[in-house]
Tab-separated table of C-alpha atoms in Angstrom:
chain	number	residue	atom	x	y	z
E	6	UNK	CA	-1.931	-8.914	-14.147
E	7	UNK	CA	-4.935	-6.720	-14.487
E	8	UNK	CA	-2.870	-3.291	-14.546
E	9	UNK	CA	-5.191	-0.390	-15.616
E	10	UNK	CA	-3.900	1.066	-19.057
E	11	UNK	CA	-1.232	3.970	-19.144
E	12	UNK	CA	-3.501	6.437	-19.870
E	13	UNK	CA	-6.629	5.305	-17.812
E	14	UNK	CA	-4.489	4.709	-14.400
E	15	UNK	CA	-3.208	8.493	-15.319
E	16	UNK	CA	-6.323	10.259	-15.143
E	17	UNK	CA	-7.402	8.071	-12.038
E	18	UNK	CA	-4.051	8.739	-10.420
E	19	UNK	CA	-2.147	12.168	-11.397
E	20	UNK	CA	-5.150	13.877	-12.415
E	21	UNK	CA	-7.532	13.684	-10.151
E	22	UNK	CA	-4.668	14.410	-7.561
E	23	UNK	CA	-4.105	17.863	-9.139
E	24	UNK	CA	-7.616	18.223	-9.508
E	25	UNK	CA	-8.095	18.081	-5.839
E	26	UNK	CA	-4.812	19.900	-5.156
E	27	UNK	CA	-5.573	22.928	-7.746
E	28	UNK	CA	-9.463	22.843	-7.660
E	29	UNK	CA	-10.010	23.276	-3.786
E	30	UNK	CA	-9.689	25.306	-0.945
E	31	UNK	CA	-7.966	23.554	1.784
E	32	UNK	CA	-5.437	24.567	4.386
E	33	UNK	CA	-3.200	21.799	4.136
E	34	UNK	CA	-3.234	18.835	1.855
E	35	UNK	CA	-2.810	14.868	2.564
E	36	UNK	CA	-1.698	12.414	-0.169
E	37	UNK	CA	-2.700	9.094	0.782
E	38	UNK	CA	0.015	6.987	-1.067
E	39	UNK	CA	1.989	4.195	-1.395
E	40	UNK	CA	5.358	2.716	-1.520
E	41	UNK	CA	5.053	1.645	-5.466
E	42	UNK	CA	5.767	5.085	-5.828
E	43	UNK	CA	9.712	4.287	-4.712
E	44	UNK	CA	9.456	0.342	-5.073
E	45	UNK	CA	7.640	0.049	-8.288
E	46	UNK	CA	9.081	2.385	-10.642
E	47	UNK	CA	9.135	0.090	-13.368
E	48	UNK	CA	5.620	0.173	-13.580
E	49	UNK	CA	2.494	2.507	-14.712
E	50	UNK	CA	0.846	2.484	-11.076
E	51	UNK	CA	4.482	3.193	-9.677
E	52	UNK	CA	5.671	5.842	-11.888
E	53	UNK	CA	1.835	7.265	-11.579
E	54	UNK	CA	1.910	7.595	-7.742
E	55	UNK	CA	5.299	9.166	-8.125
E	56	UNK	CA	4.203	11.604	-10.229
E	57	UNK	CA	1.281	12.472	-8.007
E	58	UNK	CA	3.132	12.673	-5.283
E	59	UNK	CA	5.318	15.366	-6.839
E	60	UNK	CA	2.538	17.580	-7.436
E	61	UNK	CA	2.062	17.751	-3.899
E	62	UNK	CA	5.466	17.914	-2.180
E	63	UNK	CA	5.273	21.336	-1.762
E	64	UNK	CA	4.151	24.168	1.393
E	65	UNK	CA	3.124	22.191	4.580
E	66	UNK	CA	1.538	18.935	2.595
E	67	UNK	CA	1.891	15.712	4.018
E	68	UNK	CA	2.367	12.348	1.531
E	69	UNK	CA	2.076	9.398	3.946
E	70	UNK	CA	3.429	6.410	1.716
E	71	UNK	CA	1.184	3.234	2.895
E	72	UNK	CA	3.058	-0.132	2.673
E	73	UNK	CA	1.118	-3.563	2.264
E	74	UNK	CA	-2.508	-2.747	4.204
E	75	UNK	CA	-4.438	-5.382	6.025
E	76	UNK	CA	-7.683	-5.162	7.706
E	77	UNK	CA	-11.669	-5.645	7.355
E	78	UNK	CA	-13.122	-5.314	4.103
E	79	UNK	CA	-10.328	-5.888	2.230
E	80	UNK	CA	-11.241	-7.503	-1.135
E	81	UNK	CA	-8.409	-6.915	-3.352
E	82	UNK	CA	-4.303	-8.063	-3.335
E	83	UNK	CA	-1.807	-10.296	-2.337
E	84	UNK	CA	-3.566	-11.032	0.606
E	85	UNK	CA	-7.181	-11.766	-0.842
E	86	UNK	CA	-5.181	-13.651	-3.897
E	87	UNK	CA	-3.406	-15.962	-1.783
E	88	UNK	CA	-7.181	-17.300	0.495
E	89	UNK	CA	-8.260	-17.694	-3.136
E	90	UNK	CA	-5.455	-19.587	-4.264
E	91	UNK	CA	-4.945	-17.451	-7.239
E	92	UNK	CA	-1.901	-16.857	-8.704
E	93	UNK	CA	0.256	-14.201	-7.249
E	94	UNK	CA	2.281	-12.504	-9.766
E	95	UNK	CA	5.657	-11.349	-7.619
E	96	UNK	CA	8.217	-13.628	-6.423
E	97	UNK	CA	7.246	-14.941	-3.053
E	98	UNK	CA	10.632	-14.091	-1.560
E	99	UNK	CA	9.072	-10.547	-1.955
E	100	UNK	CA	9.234	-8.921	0.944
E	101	UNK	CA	6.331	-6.694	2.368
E	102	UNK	CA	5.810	-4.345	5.108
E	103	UNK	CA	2.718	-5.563	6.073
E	104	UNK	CA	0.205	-2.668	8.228
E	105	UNK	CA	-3.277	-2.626	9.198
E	106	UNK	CA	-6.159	-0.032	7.721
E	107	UNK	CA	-6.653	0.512	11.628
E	108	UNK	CA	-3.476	1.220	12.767
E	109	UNK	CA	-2.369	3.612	9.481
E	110	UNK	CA	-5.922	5.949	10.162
E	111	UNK	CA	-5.475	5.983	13.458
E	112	UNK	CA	-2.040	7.680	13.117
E	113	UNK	CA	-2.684	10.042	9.886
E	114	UNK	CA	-5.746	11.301	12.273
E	115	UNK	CA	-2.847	11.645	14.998
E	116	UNK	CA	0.033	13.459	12.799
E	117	UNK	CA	-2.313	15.821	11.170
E	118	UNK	CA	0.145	18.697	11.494
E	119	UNK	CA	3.273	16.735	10.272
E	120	UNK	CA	4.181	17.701	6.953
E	121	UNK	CA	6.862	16.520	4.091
E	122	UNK	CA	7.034	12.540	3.162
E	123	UNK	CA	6.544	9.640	5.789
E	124	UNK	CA	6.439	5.496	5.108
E	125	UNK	CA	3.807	3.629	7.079
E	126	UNK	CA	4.071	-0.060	7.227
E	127	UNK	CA	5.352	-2.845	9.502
E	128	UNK	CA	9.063	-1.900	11.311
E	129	UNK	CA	10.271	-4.715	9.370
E	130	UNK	CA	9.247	-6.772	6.837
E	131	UNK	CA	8.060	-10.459	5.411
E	132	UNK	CA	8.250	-12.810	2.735
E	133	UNK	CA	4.645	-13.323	1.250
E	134	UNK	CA	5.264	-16.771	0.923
E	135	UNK	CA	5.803	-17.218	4.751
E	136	UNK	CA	2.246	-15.703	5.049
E	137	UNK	CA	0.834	-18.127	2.482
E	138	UNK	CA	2.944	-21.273	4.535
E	139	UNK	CA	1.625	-20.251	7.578
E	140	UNK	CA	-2.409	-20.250	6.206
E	141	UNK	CA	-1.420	-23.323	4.865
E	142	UNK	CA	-2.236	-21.698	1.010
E	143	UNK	CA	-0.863	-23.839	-2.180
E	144	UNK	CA	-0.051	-20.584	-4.139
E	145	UNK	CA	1.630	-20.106	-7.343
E	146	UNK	CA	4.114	-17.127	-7.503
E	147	UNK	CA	5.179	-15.795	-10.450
E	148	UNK	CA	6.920	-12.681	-11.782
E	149	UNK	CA	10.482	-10.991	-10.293
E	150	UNK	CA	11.487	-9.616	-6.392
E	151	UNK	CA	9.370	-6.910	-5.337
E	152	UNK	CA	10.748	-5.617	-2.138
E	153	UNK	CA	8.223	-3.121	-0.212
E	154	UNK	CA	10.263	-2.391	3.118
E	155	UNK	CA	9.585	0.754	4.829
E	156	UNK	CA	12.218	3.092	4.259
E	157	UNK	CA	12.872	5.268	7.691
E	158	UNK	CA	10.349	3.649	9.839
E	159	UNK	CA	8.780	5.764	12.534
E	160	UNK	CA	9.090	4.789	15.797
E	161	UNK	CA	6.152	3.009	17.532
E	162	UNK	CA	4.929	0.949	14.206
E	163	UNK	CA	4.133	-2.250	14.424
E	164	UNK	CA	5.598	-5.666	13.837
E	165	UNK	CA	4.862	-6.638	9.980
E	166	UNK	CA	4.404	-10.112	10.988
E	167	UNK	CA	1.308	-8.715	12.971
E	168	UNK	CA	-0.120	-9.865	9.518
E	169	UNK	CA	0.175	-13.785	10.546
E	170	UNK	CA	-2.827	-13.355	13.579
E	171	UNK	CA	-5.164	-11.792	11.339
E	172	UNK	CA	-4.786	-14.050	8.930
E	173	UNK	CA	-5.425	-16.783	10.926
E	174	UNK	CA	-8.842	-14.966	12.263
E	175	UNK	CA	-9.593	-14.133	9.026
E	176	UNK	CA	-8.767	-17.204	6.804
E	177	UNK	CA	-11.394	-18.677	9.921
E	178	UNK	CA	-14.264	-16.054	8.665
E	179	UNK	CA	-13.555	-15.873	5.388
E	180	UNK	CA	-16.559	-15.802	2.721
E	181	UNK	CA	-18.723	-16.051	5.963
C-alpha cells in the first residue's frame, strides 16, 4: 500500500511534532491532524498521529482532526486513486467524512482561540464506492472496513456528499 516504514513515518510524524512543539516560541500551538489517529489504530500512520497528538494535548493547544479532504491540487488518495482507476486498498463500504481544503482553513483561521480536540469533516458520511458509482469509475477495492465518521460534529459543517459536485467538476478538468 505504499505505507512509509515504522521508523521513517516516526521521525516525519512524532518527531518533528515535538520538534516544533519543544524547539519554538509560540503562544499557542495547532496540530493539524487527522482522524487515523482514532480510526486507524491498527496502523503505523494511525498509531503515529496518535502519538503526536498526545504530545500536544496539553495548555491552550488546539488538535483539529481533518477527515477525508477534497479540493484543488490534490494529488494523492482515495480520491486521486479512484480518477486513475487504481486499486483502492479499503473496502468500498468504507465510509468517509468527506471535507474540502477550503472549507477546513477557512474555519481553523476562524477558531483560532478554541483549544482542546475538534473533528472536521462532512456532518455525515459516505461510502467511497458511491463516489466511484457516481464518476462512473471501474475501481477495485480491496482490504477491510475503514470507517472515518466524524465523531462530535460541529455545527455548521457541511454535507459529506458535497464531495459528489466536485467530483463531477473535477473528473471534467482532470489532467487538463
Amino acid at each position: 500500500m505504499g505505507q512509509k516504514p515504522s521508523r521513517e513515518d516516526f521521525i516525519e510524524t512524532v518527531k518533528k511534532t515535538a520538534d516544533l512543539l519543544y524547539g519554538w516560541k509560540y503562544k499557542k500551538f495547532i496540530q493539524i491532524s487527522t482522524v487515523s489517529a482514532r480510526c486507524q489504530l491498527d496502523t503505523v500512520y494511525g498509531r503515529h498521529k496518535a502519538a503526536a497528538e498526545q504530545l500536544c494535548g496539553f495548555g491552550g493547544n488546539l488538535i483539529v482532526r481533518l477527515g477525508a479532504l477534497y479540493g484543488g491540487g490534490l494529488n494523492k488518495g482515495v480520491l486521486v486513486d479512484m480518477l486513475e482507476g487504481k486499486k483502492v486498498y479499503v473496502d468500498g463500504a468504507s465510509r468517509y467524512s468527506f471535507i474540502s481544503v477550503d472549507f477546513c482553513a477557512s474555519w481553523i483561521a476562524s477558531h483560532l482561540k478554541r483549544q482542546g480536540l475538534v473533528e472536521l469533516g462532512g456532518k455525515n458520511a459516505i461510502a467511497i464506492n458511491e463516489v466511484a458509482k457516481h464518476i462512473g469509475a471501474a475501481v477495485e477495492f480491496e482490504g477491510a472496513i475503514n470507517h472515518q465518521d466524524i465523531e462530535g460534529a460541529e455545527a455548521g459543517l457541511p454535507q459529506a456528499s458535497s464531495v459528489l459536485d466536485f467530483m463531477d467538476n473535477w473528473k471534467k478538468t482532470y489532467h487538463d
